């Protein structure tokens, strides 16, 4: 039995009601304590929906203590967003079980999953299988280099659509369009719209999103959840404006 901590159910229900979600990404390697406190405080005050925790390469040993620290200070669900099978911890609530379906690297399509399966099977984490699609963001990002895969070209909406369709038909529970952390060009709204029109599972979009306007545009194009890392890390006060953009979509 896969654990149900209510995360995926919550996502599906939000989608049915036409509500949108914002996740703030924490990279355990890049936390500065002062900003962290401020970020947590703003996240609680503005009702951030999830924290994603992970990075393409985590070089410190902070994952457990980071999760414990956040958990102590706030009730926002913690979802692992692992770059590899070393970034696992029982202290989170869930994990995006990412299969890099835009790439042709078998390790990231199934290899790492086989390695982590027994650990996850015993864990209290909710496992959310995710079709992870890397889209060209105009610069070579860590995830591209580390995954040793080519991203889908930014203007090839048809390839993105067919990839997402295949992911959904394989039974993956969400599709994640990722331009890569620090992308110069985030995923285009046209591509989001095309993918949204093709699949019905929840659609997550992230990478290079820096403004509340882009958050709003992505949600309007059909994303169910937007993920923001760098921009909030550099300017935590953006949380308020970005959450305001998300709340615009709440049904009356
Ligand atoms: C989550 O990798 C992104 O999908 C985060 O990207 O750090 O550019 O917001 P940014």
PDB file of C-alpha atoms and ligand atoms in Angstrom, residues 25 81 176 178 180-183 206-209 227-231, ligand 1:
ATOM      1  CA  UNK A  25      11.550  25.340  -3.676  1.00  0.00           C
ATOM      2  CA  UNK A  81      12.068  16.930  -5.107  1.00  0.00           C
ATOM      3  CA  UNK A 176       5.992  18.629 -14.495  1.00  0.00           C
ATOM      4  CA  UNK A 178      10.704  22.209 -15.999  1.00  0.00           C
ATOM      5  CA  UNK A 180      15.528  24.269 -15.011  1.00  0.00           C
ATOM      6  CA  UNK A 181      16.486  26.275 -11.978  1.00  0.00           C
ATOM      7  CA  UNK A 182      17.745  29.691 -13.040  1.00  0.00           C
ATOM      8  CA  UNK A 183      16.432  29.256 -16.596  1.00  0.00           C
ATOM      9  CA  UNK A 206       8.728  25.642 -12.824  1.00  0.00           C
ATOM     10  CA  UNK A 207      12.126  27.060 -13.724  1.00  0.00           C
ATOM     11  CA  UNK A 208      13.067  30.714 -14.218  1.00  0.00           C
ATOM     12  CA  UNK A 209       9.788  32.160 -12.903  1.00  0.00           C
ATOM     13  CA  UNK A 227       7.151  26.251  -8.449  1.00  0.00           C
ATOM     14  CA  UNK A 228       9.497  29.133  -7.602  1.00  0.00           C
ATOM     15  CA  UNK A 229      13.014  28.789  -6.188  1.00  0.00           C
ATOM     16  CA  UNK A 230      15.695  31.382  -7.003  1.00  0.00           C
ATOM     17  CA  UNK A 231      13.473  34.457  -7.174  1.00  0.00           C
TER      18      UNK A 231
HETATM   19  C1  LIG B   1      11.532  24.325 -10.063  1.00  0.00           C
HETATM   20  O1  LIG B   1      13.728  24.205 -10.871  1.00  0.00           O
HETATM   21  C2  LIG B   1      12.661  25.051 -10.594  1.00  0.00           C
HETATM   22  O2  LIG B   1      10.858  23.740 -11.102  1.00  0.00           O
HETATM   23  C3  LIG B   1      13.065  26.207  -9.761  1.00  0.00           C
HETATM   24  O3  LIG B   1      13.567  27.116 -10.651  1.00  0.00           O
HETATM   25  O4  LIG B   1      14.986  28.384  -9.077  1.00  0.00           O
HETATM   26  O5  LIG B   1      14.545  29.200 -11.415  1.00  0.00           O
HETATM   27  O6  LIG B   1      12.739  29.246  -9.689  1.00  0.00           O
HETATM   28  P1  LIG B   1      13.978  28.583 -10.175  1.00  0.00           P
END
